[in-house]
XYZ file of N, CA and C in Angstrom:
786
model
N -128.778 -10.403 -0.957
C -129.976 -9.616 -1.256
C -130.462 -8.931 0.026
N -130.803 -7.668 -0.046
C -131.238 -6.921 1.135
C -132.583 -7.433 1.622
N -132.724 -7.440 2.974
C -134.015 -7.834 3.527
C -134.853 -6.614 3.884
N -134.484 -5.445 3.358
C -135.288 -4.253 3.576
C -136.603 -4.390 2.813
N -137.718 -4.214 3.512
C -139.017 -4.256 2.851
C -139.573 -2.851 2.643
N -139.038 -1.891 3.406
C -139.513 -0.515 3.305
C -138.351 0.418 3.617
N -138.205 1.465 2.799
C -137.109 2.406 3.009
C -137.552 3.810 2.634
N -137.321 4.746 3.535
C -137.581 6.164 3.283
C -136.254 6.911 3.385
N -135.988 7.731 2.398
C -134.755 8.520 2.397
C -135.091 9.986 2.174
N -134.878 10.796 3.195
C -135.086 12.231 3.083
C -136.491 12.626 2.691
N -137.492 11.913 3.210
C -138.870 12.128 2.767
C -139.493 13.334 3.474
N -140.014 14.234 2.663
C -140.747 15.405 3.127
C -142.087 15.443 2.407
N -143.159 15.757 3.130
C -144.461 15.803 2.471
C -145.516 16.426 3.356
N -146.639 16.761 2.727
C -147.743 17.372 3.454
C -148.901 17.641 2.525
N -149.702 18.653 2.869
C -150.918 18.956 2.135
C -150.907 20.431 1.744
N -151.504 20.730 0.589
C -151.542 22.121 0.164
C -150.141 22.676 0.033
N -149.907 23.810 0.671
C -148.578 24.422 0.595
C -147.706 24.107 1.794
N -148.256 23.388 2.777
C -147.501 23.148 4.002
C -146.961 21.738 4.090
N -145.749 21.597 4.588
C -145.157 20.290 4.847
C -145.478 19.870 6.271
N -145.844 18.591 6.429
C -146.170 18.056 7.750
C -145.005 17.242 8.300
N -144.380 16.438 7.459
C -143.204 15.673 7.885
C -141.997 16.152 7.098
N -140.831 16.085 7.742
C -139.639 16.695 7.172
C -138.446 15.744 7.226
N -137.856 15.481 6.073
C -136.558 14.806 5.972
C -136.509 13.514 6.775
N -137.467 12.633 6.526
C -137.561 11.372 7.276
C -136.699 10.294 6.629
N -135.827 9.702 7.423
C -135.065 8.520 7.024
C -135.532 7.354 7.885
N -135.946 6.269 7.240
C -136.451 5.115 7.980
C -136.225 3.857 7.157
N -135.644 2.843 7.777
C -135.425 1.561 7.105
C -136.088 0.467 7.924
N -136.900 -0.344 7.265
C -137.639 -1.408 7.940
C -137.276 -2.738 7.291
N -136.869 -3.690 8.123
C -136.507 -5.009 7.616
C -137.662 -5.991 7.769
N -137.635 -7.015 6.956
C -138.699 -8.019 6.986
C -138.823 -8.616 8.385
N -140.063 -8.701 8.856
C -140.327 -9.341 10.134
C -140.188 -8.446 11.344
N -139.958 -7.151 11.153
C -139.877 -6.250 12.304
C -141.270 -5.911 12.819
N -141.318 -5.504 14.092
C -142.544 -4.983 14.701
C -142.219 -3.606 15.267
N -142.894 -2.589 14.758
C -142.517 -1.207 15.040
C -143.741 -0.418 15.487
N -143.563 0.401 16.517
C -144.577 1.377 16.924
C -144.109 2.758 16.510
N -145.014 3.541 15.933
C -144.755 4.948 15.647
C -145.558 5.756 16.655
N -144.866 6.562 17.449
C -145.524 7.326 18.501
C -145.141 8.794 18.385
N -145.918 9.627 19.067
C -145.654 11.057 19.074
C -146.899 11.800 19.497
N -146.759 13.057 19.866
C -147.931 13.837 20.284
C -148.864 14.110 19.124
N -150.061 14.598 19.426
C -151.003 14.972 18.380
C -150.352 15.997 17.452
N -150.563 15.815 16.148
C -150.013 16.749 15.183
C -148.559 16.510 14.830
N -147.996 15.391 15.304
C -146.581 15.121 15.038
C -146.331 14.664 13.608
N -147.390 14.217 12.905
C -147.223 13.774 11.525
C -147.315 12.276 11.334
N -147.812 11.559 12.328
C -147.844 10.097 12.259
C -148.734 9.593 11.126
N -149.969 10.072 11.061
C -150.888 9.607 10.013
C -150.426 10.066 8.633
N -149.848 11.256 8.560
C -149.305 11.736 7.281
C -148.187 10.821 6.810
N -147.336 10.390 7.739
C -146.258 9.475 7.377
C -146.810 8.176 6.809
N -147.885 7.657 7.395
C -148.483 6.429 6.876
C -149.018 6.635 5.463
N -149.620 7.776 5.207
C -150.148 8.063 3.873
C -149.021 8.160 2.845
N -147.898 8.676 3.244
C -146.732 8.736 2.354
C -146.207 7.330 2.069
N -146.094 6.524 3.102
C -145.565 5.166 2.948
C -146.425 4.359 1.993
N -147.740 4.510 2.088
C -148.646 3.688 1.276
C -148.940 4.291 -0.097
N -148.306 5.400 -0.418
C -148.473 5.985 -1.743
C -149.720 6.811 -1.932
N -150.488 7.014 -0.862
C -151.691 7.838 -0.976
C -151.355 9.320 -1.059
N -150.174 9.683 -0.584
C -149.711 11.060 -0.607
C -148.299 11.069 -1.183
N -148.099 11.734 -2.333
C -146.756 11.746 -2.919
C -145.825 12.663 -2.131
N -144.580 12.238 -1.914
C -143.640 13.100 -1.193
C -143.226 14.291 -2.049
N -142.934 15.405 -1.389
C -142.413 16.577 -2.092
C -140.908 16.466 -2.300
N -140.276 15.684 -1.443
C -138.843 15.458 -1.559
C -138.536 14.079 -1.007
N -137.429 13.512 -1.460
C -137.010 12.206 -0.980
C -137.628 11.062 -1.759
N -137.355 9.866 -1.301
C -137.814 8.670 -2.003
C -138.296 7.619 -1.021
N -139.350 6.912 -1.432
C -139.904 5.805 -0.653
C -139.843 4.556 -1.519
N -139.286 3.479 -0.948
C -139.184 2.216 -1.673
C -139.873 1.105 -0.884
N -140.620 0.289 -1.584
C -141.233 -0.907 -1.013
C -140.621 -2.102 -1.717
N -139.963 -2.952 -0.961
C -139.299 -4.090 -1.579
C -138.262 -3.680 -2.600
N -137.626 -2.540 -2.372
C -136.574 -2.066 -3.265
C -137.059 -1.276 -4.459
N -138.374 -1.170 -4.643
C -138.922 -0.452 -5.792
C -139.564 0.857 -5.354
N -139.368 1.942 -6.097
C -139.986 3.220 -5.736
C -141.507 3.111 -5.720
N -142.127 3.649 -4.676
C -143.585 3.606 -4.569
C -144.235 4.254 -5.785
N -143.634 5.327 -6.281
C -144.238 6.048 -7.406
C -144.330 5.198 -8.664
N -143.543 4.116 -8.734
C -143.561 3.258 -9.925
C -144.527 2.089 -9.789
N -145.142 1.939 -8.617
C -146.000 0.790 -8.367
C -147.473 1.142 -8.555
N -148.227 0.196 -9.108
C -149.675 0.389 -9.236
C -150.328 0.228 -7.872
N -151.565 0.730 -7.741
C -152.287 0.567 -6.484
C -152.494 -0.914 -6.170
N -152.716 -1.737 -7.187
C -152.915 -3.169 -6.951
C -151.647 -3.798 -6.401
N -150.497 -3.420 -6.951
C -149.228 -3.969 -6.471
C -148.961 -3.550 -5.035
N -149.213 -2.285 -4.729
C -149.027 -1.818 -3.351
C -149.940 -2.584 -2.408
N -151.185 -2.828 -2.836
C -152.142 -3.536 -1.984
C -151.722 -4.984 -1.734
N -150.958 -5.550 -2.652
C -150.470 -6.913 -2.439
C -149.279 -6.929 -1.489
N -148.660 -5.776 -1.295
C -147.475 -5.706 -0.435
C -147.760 -5.074 0.925
N -148.766 -4.207 0.990
C -149.086 -3.526 2.245
C -150.583 -3.592 2.512
N -150.943 -4.112 3.667
C -152.336 -4.069 4.128
C -152.445 -2.950 5.153
N -153.490 -2.135 5.029
C -153.650 -0.972 5.889
C -154.925 -1.115 6.712
N -154.790 -0.922 8.019
C -155.948 -0.854 8.911
C -156.095 0.602 9.321
N -157.077 1.321 8.773
C -157.191 2.756 9.047
C -157.738 3.038 10.428
N -157.517 4.271 10.872
C -158.042 4.699 12.169
C -159.555 4.867 12.130
N -160.075 5.396 11.033
C -161.503 5.654 10.914
C -162.239 4.348 10.658
N -163.121 3.991 11.572
C -163.821 2.713 11.463
C -165.227 2.888 10.913
N -165.449 3.878 10.058
C -166.759 4.090 9.466
C -166.817 3.433 8.093
N -168.009 3.017 7.700
C -168.195 2.368 6.411
C -169.248 3.136 5.617
N -168.949 3.508 4.368
C -169.872 4.347 3.599
C -170.980 3.580 2.900
N -171.032 2.256 3.089
C -172.031 1.461 2.366
C -172.524 0.335 3.273
N -173.684 -0.193 2.907
C -174.239 -1.315 3.656
C -173.649 -2.615 3.121
N -173.082 -3.425 4.005
C -172.514 -4.710 3.601
C -172.418 -5.611 4.817
N -172.600 -6.904 4.579
C -172.426 -7.864 5.657
C -170.951 -7.971 6.026
N -170.699 -8.408 7.232
C -169.319 -8.502 7.733
C -168.434 -9.286 6.773
N -168.916 -10.433 6.326
C -168.100 -11.274 5.444
C -167.834 -10.600 4.097
N -168.755 -9.759 3.641
C -168.536 -9.036 2.390
C -167.457 -7.969 2.557
N -167.426 -7.332 3.725
C -166.379 -6.340 3.979
C -165.022 -7.033 4.054
N -164.940 -8.133 4.784
C -163.664 -8.848 4.906
C -163.179 -9.321 3.540
N -164.112 -9.665 2.657
C -163.742 -10.133 1.314
C -163.053 -9.050 0.486
N -163.191 -7.784 0.897
C -162.490 -6.718 0.172
C -160.978 -6.913 0.224
N -160.507 -7.623 1.232
C -159.083 -7.890 1.318
C -158.556 -8.764 0.199
N -159.433 -9.444 -0.508
C -158.994 -10.321 -1.602
C -159.045 -9.651 -2.965
N -159.542 -8.407 -3.031
C -159.660 -7.733 -4.324
C -158.349 -7.651 -5.100
N -157.195 -7.407 -4.463
C -155.950 -7.330 -5.250
C -155.584 -8.629 -5.955
N -156.230 -9.737 -5.554
C -155.877 -11.043 -6.115
C -156.950 -11.608 -7.046
N -158.135 -10.993 -7.041
C -159.237 -11.545 -7.814
C -159.078 -11.301 -9.308
N -159.563 -12.249 -10.086
C -159.662 -12.063 -11.526
C -160.786 -11.054 -11.786
N -160.522 -9.994 -12.562
C -161.553 -8.967 -12.750
C -162.815 -9.486 -13.425
N -162.725 -10.588 -14.129
C -163.890 -11.140 -14.813
C -164.551 -12.261 -14.025
N -163.746 -13.090 -13.375
C -164.280 -14.261 -12.694
C -164.626 -13.991 -11.238
N -164.035 -12.945 -10.657
C -164.325 -12.608 -9.269
C -163.641 -13.545 -8.300
N -164.218 -13.684 -7.113
C -163.601 -14.478 -6.053
C -163.590 -15.958 -6.402
N -162.472 -16.618 -6.094
C -162.333 -18.049 -6.290
C -162.623 -18.765 -4.969
N -162.818 -20.068 -5.016
C -163.006 -20.807 -3.754
C -161.857 -20.572 -2.778
N -160.639 -20.462 -3.291
C -159.487 -20.223 -2.416
C -159.612 -18.877 -1.711
N -160.126 -17.871 -2.419
C -160.319 -16.555 -1.803
C -161.361 -16.627 -0.698
N -162.436 -17.331 -0.966
C -163.490 -17.449 0.047
C -162.981 -18.189 1.282
N -162.087 -19.159 1.057
C -161.504 -19.885 2.189
C -160.613 -18.967 3.023
N -159.867 -18.091 2.361
C -159.003 -17.138 3.074
C -159.854 -16.178 3.895
N -160.969 -15.733 3.325
C -161.871 -14.819 4.042
C -162.434 -15.505 5.284
N -162.881 -16.743 5.129
C -163.435 -17.481 6.269
C -162.377 -17.672 7.354
N -161.146 -17.952 6.945
C -160.061 -18.143 7.911
C -159.753 -16.841 8.645
N -159.798 -15.703 7.927
C -159.526 -14.399 8.548
C -160.606 -14.066 9.568
N -161.863 -14.336 9.229
C -162.968 -14.089 10.160
C -162.792 -14.918 11.427
N -162.404 -16.175 11.252
C -162.203 -17.050 12.397
C -161.014 -16.594 13.238
N -159.959 -16.160 12.585
C -158.739 -15.780 13.303
C -158.943 -14.532 14.156
N -159.741 -13.599 13.665
C -159.996 -12.372 14.411
C -161.145 -12.560 15.403
N -161.839 -13.694 15.313
C -162.904 -13.977 16.259
C -164.216 -13.290 15.937
N -164.547 -13.219 14.644
C -165.756 -12.505 14.214
C -166.886 -13.441 13.801
N -166.746 -14.720 14.090
C -167.755 -15.677 13.642
C -169.159 -15.324 14.077
N -169.297 -14.784 15.284
C -170.631 -14.441 15.799
C -171.254 -13.276 15.063
N -170.444 -12.531 14.280
C -170.948 -11.353 13.568
C -171.245 -11.617 12.100
N -170.953 -12.797 11.619
C -171.217 -13.122 10.216
C -172.706 -12.938 9.916
N -173.000 -12.286 8.806
C -174.374 -12.018 8.404
C -174.892 -10.682 8.874
N -174.194 -10.039 9.831
C -174.612 -8.741 10.336
C -174.195 -7.629 9.381
N -175.003 -6.566 9.308
C -174.628 -5.374 8.563
C -173.499 -4.686 9.330
N -172.351 -4.514 8.678
C -171.176 -3.967 9.357
C -171.420 -2.564 9.897
N -172.332 -1.812 9.272
C -172.599 -0.452 9.738
C -173.348 -0.431 11.063
N -173.976 -1.555 11.425
C -174.731 -1.617 12.672
C -173.876 -2.053 13.853
N -172.599 -2.351 13.611
C -171.717 -2.817 14.668
C -171.196 -1.640 15.492
N -170.710 -1.944 16.667
C -170.066 -0.917 17.480
C -168.754 -0.497 16.815
N -168.202 0.643 17.260
C -166.929 1.102 16.694
C -165.836 0.061 16.886
N -165.810 -0.561 18.065
C -164.803 -1.577 18.321
C -164.961 -2.782 17.413
N -166.205 -3.215 17.199
C -166.447 -4.364 16.317
C -166.072 -4.028 14.886
N -166.374 -2.799 14.451
C -165.982 -2.400 13.095
C -164.463 -2.373 12.946
N -163.779 -1.947 14.006
C -162.320 -1.938 13.949
C -161.781 -3.354 13.773
N -162.391 -4.321 14.429
C -161.977 -5.711 14.277
C -162.265 -6.226 12.866
N -163.367 -5.780 12.272
C -163.681 -6.169 10.895
C -162.587 -5.653 9.947
N -162.164 -4.421 10.158
C -161.105 -3.867 9.305
C -159.787 -4.598 9.514
N -159.542 -5.052 10.716
C -158.351 -5.858 10.962
C -158.446 -7.188 10.213
N -159.649 -7.769 10.182
C -159.843 -9.014 9.440
C -159.616 -8.808 7.946
N -159.979 -7.639 7.427
C -159.694 -7.320 6.022
C -158.200 -7.411 5.769
N -157.402 -6.831 6.673
C -155.950 -6.860 6.516
C -155.406 -8.280 6.608
N -155.973 -9.087 7.494
C -155.536 -10.477 7.606
C -155.826 -11.218 6.302
N -157.026 -11.008 5.748
C -157.404 -11.668 4.491
C -156.549 -11.190 3.324
N -156.059 -9.966 3.413
C -155.268 -9.398 2.313
C -153.932 -10.113 2.158
N -153.435 -10.696 3.253
C -152.230 -11.540 3.209
C -151.004 -10.815 2.683
N -150.926 -9.510 2.884
C -149.756 -8.741 2.458
C -148.636 -8.931 3.474
N -147.382 -8.888 3.036
C -146.271 -9.099 3.968
C -146.062 -7.970 4.963
N -146.597 -6.767 4.670
C -146.492 -5.630 5.578
C -147.900 -5.244 6.020
N -148.095 -5.084 7.320
C -149.375 -4.624 7.855
C -149.132 -3.296 8.562
N -149.838 -2.253 8.117
C -149.710 -0.921 8.710
C -151.036 -0.563 9.365
N -150.966 -0.137 10.616
C -152.177 0.129 11.384
C -152.117 1.522 11.985
N -153.199 2.272 11.827
C -153.294 3.610 12.398
C -154.229 3.554 13.597
N -153.662 3.547 14.786
C -154.430 3.457 16.036
C -155.379 2.247 16.033
N -154.839 1.044 15.926
C -155.711 -0.132 15.804
C -156.521 -0.452 17.046
N -156.136 0.097 18.195
C -156.845 -0.246 19.438
C -157.680 0.902 19.986
N -157.808 1.991 19.228
C -158.399 3.207 19.785
C -159.856 3.024 20.206
N -160.619 2.164 19.533
C -162.035 1.980 19.869
C -162.294 0.706 20.681
N -161.226 0.047 21.119
C -161.388 -1.259 21.742
C -161.283 -1.189 23.255
N -162.035 -2.067 23.935
C -161.868 -2.189 25.380
C -160.557 -2.925 25.649
N -160.170 -2.988 26.922
C -158.832 -3.485 27.243
C -158.646 -4.945 26.834
N -159.704 -5.760 26.952
C -159.571 -7.166 26.546
C -159.280 -7.276 25.070
N -160.028 -6.524 24.266
C -159.817 -6.591 22.826
C -158.495 -5.938 22.418
N -158.039 -4.941 23.166
C -156.718 -4.373 22.889
C -155.639 -5.447 23.014
N -155.715 -6.207 24.097
C -154.729 -7.271 24.310
C -154.836 -8.325 23.217
N -156.058 -8.688 22.849
C -156.246 -9.704 21.820
C -155.708 -9.241 20.472
N -155.931 -7.974 20.131
C -155.437 -7.452 18.854
C -153.912 -7.448 18.836
N -153.289 -6.992 19.917
C -151.830 -6.965 19.942
C -151.255 -8.375 19.919
N -151.941 -9.330 20.566
C -151.510 -10.724 20.499
C -151.634 -11.262 19.075
N -152.718 -10.891 18.388
C -152.901 -11.327 17.004
C -151.794 -10.774 16.115
N -151.446 -9.506 16.301
C -150.372 -8.905 15.498
C -149.043 -9.625 15.753
N -148.784 -9.956 17.017
C -147.562 -10.696 17.342
C -147.573 -12.069 16.684
N -148.751 -12.697 16.638
C -148.871 -14.019 16.023
C -148.666 -13.939 14.505
N -149.236 -12.902 13.877
C -149.017 -12.706 12.439
C -147.529 -12.520 12.146
N -146.849 -11.879 13.076
C -145.418 -11.636 12.924
C -144.604 -12.914 13.105
N -144.858 -13.639 14.182
C -144.019 -14.793 14.486
C -144.344 -16.006 13.616
N -145.618 -16.231 13.339
C -145.999 -17.422 12.576
C -145.907 -17.229 11.074
N -146.192 -15.988 10.600
C -146.236 -15.748 9.163
C -145.148 -14.793 8.684
N -144.400 -14.227 9.635
C -143.309 -13.340 9.250
C -143.757 -11.984 8.749
N -144.996 -11.600 9.047
C -145.461 -10.299 8.555
C -144.790 -9.169 9.328
N -144.462 -8.121 8.613
C -143.891 -6.928 9.215
C -145.026 -6.059 9.731
N -144.935 -5.615 10.975
C -146.005 -4.858 11.621
C -145.520 -3.444 11.920
N -146.272 -2.453 11.450
C -145.990 -1.053 11.761
C -147.293 -0.450 12.275
N -147.291 -0.005 13.523
C -148.524 0.490 14.133
C -148.318 1.859 14.748
N -149.183 2.805 14.399
C -149.240 4.086 15.097
C -150.039 3.869 16.380
N -149.470 4.272 17.504
C -150.133 4.098 18.793
C -150.012 5.369 19.623
N -151.099 5.726 20.309
C -151.046 6.818 21.281
C -150.687 6.291 22.665
N -151.052 5.067 22.960
C -150.824 4.478 24.270
C -149.361 4.042 24.369
N -148.546 4.826 25.049
C -147.118 4.519 25.146
C -146.866 3.226 25.906
N -147.676 2.948 26.933
C -147.497 1.714 27.688
C -147.759 0.495 26.802
N -148.801 0.561 25.999
C -149.096 -0.538 25.084
C -147.967 -0.697 24.074
N -147.440 0.416 23.586
C -146.355 0.374 22.600
C -145.114 -0.307 23.165
N -144.689 0.109 24.346
C -143.429 -0.426 24.882
C -143.595 -1.865 25.373
N -144.808 -2.272 25.728
C -145.031 -3.651 26.185
C -145.083 -4.635 25.026
N -145.485 -4.173 23.859
C -145.796 -5.129 22.793
C -144.936 -4.998 21.545
N -144.223 -3.889 21.372
C -143.463 -3.689 20.139
C -142.014 -3.343 20.479
N -141.063 -4.089 19.926
C -139.666 -3.945 20.347
C -138.910 -2.762 19.737
N -139.473 -2.122 18.740
C -138.812 -0.958 18.140
C -139.782 0.213 18.148
N -139.308 1.347 18.635
C -140.148 2.530 18.763
C -139.573 3.651 17.900
N -140.412 4.218 17.030
C -140.059 5.391 16.237
C -140.844 6.570 16.795
N -140.144 7.635 17.161
C -140.779 8.792 17.781
C -140.747 9.975 16.819
N -141.933 10.546 16.558
C -142.048 11.744 15.740
C -142.387 12.929 16.630
N -141.819 14.072 16.295
C -142.127 15.308 17.003
C -142.076 16.456 16.014
N -143.209 17.136 15.845
C -143.313 18.258 14.909
C -142.806 17.893 13.513
N -143.188 16.676 13.099
C -142.890 16.240 11.746
C -141.506 15.693 11.522
N -140.725 15.557 12.574
C -139.368 15.050 12.423
C -139.170 13.790 13.254
N -138.362 12.891 12.732
C -138.040 11.671 13.453
C -136.950 12.008 14.469
N -137.290 11.877 15.761
C -136.352 12.297 16.808
C -135.767 11.119 17.583
N -136.307 9.934 17.396
C -135.761 8.749 18.061
C -136.207 7.508 17.315
N -135.348 6.490 17.331
C -135.650 5.238 16.643
C -134.802 4.152 17.292
N -135.454 3.264 18.048
C -134.699 2.220 18.714
C -135.554 1.449 19.682
N -134.934 0.654 20.550
C -135.698 -0.090 21.552
C -136.345 0.868 22.540
N -137.413 0.433 23.225
C -138.149 1.325 24.117
C -137.279 2.055 25.129
N -136.304 1.357 25.722
C -135.488 1.975 26.762
C -134.685 3.165 26.238
N -134.382 3.162 24.948
C -133.625 4.270 24.362
C -134.542 5.335 23.774
N -135.591 4.885 23.087
C -136.447 5.829 22.363
C -137.376 6.609 23.279
N -137.740 6.013 24.420
C -138.715 6.654 25.308
C -138.169 6.764 26.734
N -136.965 7.314 26.851
C -136.428 7.550 28.184
C -137.066 8.806 28.784
N -136.693 9.128 29.996
C -137.324 10.236 30.714
C -137.165 11.559 29.988
N -135.984 11.812 29.445
C -135.745 13.077 28.754
C -136.642 13.225 27.534
N -136.851 12.107 26.810
C -137.701 12.161 25.612
C -139.153 12.444 25.996
N -139.601 11.840 27.070
C -140.969 12.086 27.516
C -141.157 13.567 27.827
N -140.193 14.158 28.494
C -140.288 15.586 28.815
C -140.240 16.432 27.551
N -139.242 16.154 26.691
C -139.000 17.023 25.543
C -140.091 16.914 24.483
N -140.554 15.696 24.201
C -141.485 15.469 23.096
C -142.937 15.588 23.545
N -143.264 14.986 24.689
C -144.659 14.931 25.117
C -145.004 16.006 26.144
N -143.995 16.692 26.656
C -144.251 17.760 27.617
C -144.838 17.281 28.915
N -144.450 16.076 29.331
C -144.997 15.462 30.538
C -143.845 15.110 31.478
N -144.062 15.325 32.760
C -143.099 14.887 33.766
C -143.227 13.373 33.908
N -142.191 12.598 33.577
C -142.316 11.139 33.623
C -142.605 10.590 35.010
N -142.361 11.376 36.045
C -142.610 10.886 37.402
C -144.104 10.712 37.685
N -144.968 11.363 36.893
C -146.408 11.225 37.113
C -146.997 10.081 36.298
N -146.158 9.409 35.484
C -146.630 8.304 34.665
C -146.360 6.981 35.358
N -147.182 5.966 35.079
C -146.866 4.627 35.584
C -145.495 4.174 35.083
N -144.935 3.190 35.752
C -143.585 2.751 35.423
C -143.463 2.347 33.953
N -142.323 2.691 33.383
C -141.995 2.352 32.006
C -140.524 2.650 31.778
N -140.062 2.596 30.540
C -138.653 2.913 30.266
C -138.252 4.291 30.764
N -139.218 5.199 30.796
C -138.968 6.568 31.245
C -138.751 6.664 32.751
N -138.973 5.565 33.474
C -138.823 5.601 34.925
C -137.376 5.445 35.360
N -136.519 4.960 34.464
C -135.115 4.762 34.790
C -134.310 5.955 34.309
N -133.627 6.660 35.211
C -132.843 7.830 34.794
C -131.754 7.424 33.803
N -131.488 8.313 32.855
C -130.435 8.070 31.895
C -129.087 8.071 32.618
N -128.267 7.052 32.379
C -126.959 6.934 33.018
C -125.903 7.532 32.104
N -125.150 8.508 32.626
C -124.110 9.149 31.838
C -122.950 8.186 31.629
N -122.301 8.206 30.434
C -121.136 7.369 30.210
C -120.050 7.622 31.226
N -119.249 6.591 31.503
C -118.150 6.735 32.463
C -117.215 7.860 32.039
N -116.817 8.654 33.024
C -115.905 9.752 32.714
C -116.593 11.041 32.365
N -117.951 11.010 32.212
C -118.692 12.221 31.893
C -118.855 13.057 33.143
N -118.498 14.346 33.117
C -118.632 15.165 34.323
C -120.088 15.368 34.704
């Protein structure tokens, strides 16, 4: 039986009449940790919307657990993929614990509501993300960074095997960035959750995630370990930056030509 949890074949999609991503092939196996990187406008967030079924592809096919996304209900997708969005705004007033409890909606009985087991999962998620001091607070009154952590706790409570994050550290200070990436690694190693994170910080990506997917102008241009996906040539070609002005990383080592290459 295949251990593929997510598969994209020739996926093209966008908004209105324009395509943002083009002919994407991507296979993700259970338990992988992947960073999706690329310059602004490369199509990273659009790709996440396609993967989660929020945006139907114009061409190609997306499968979750071997089943086409188009055939799955929103509830089924929510049981398989937890999403931590980039936007940390909340359109309603709710206490922190009430927001985290939204992660249990895919499992609740529509008539009976939350069970004691659901409430226990919510409490455990709050504790795991370190939000105990915020319990009882109106989530809208929190800082952007604190709200981002609340949304991460929602994903933890959702208990889906795949966690997809769109810039999960963008509003966080450096301490909380490290803590969030450590938490994602722990969810991966202890619970086997598959982690897919869009990141702008290339240093954070290469330090914490072993597989890097690079998008450029809507196309997948690299997919592999950091040393291959983000070498010096890729930094120049995709990001338009001289790697010599960046702190040390995979891009600091010149590409070695194969033996016999002139």
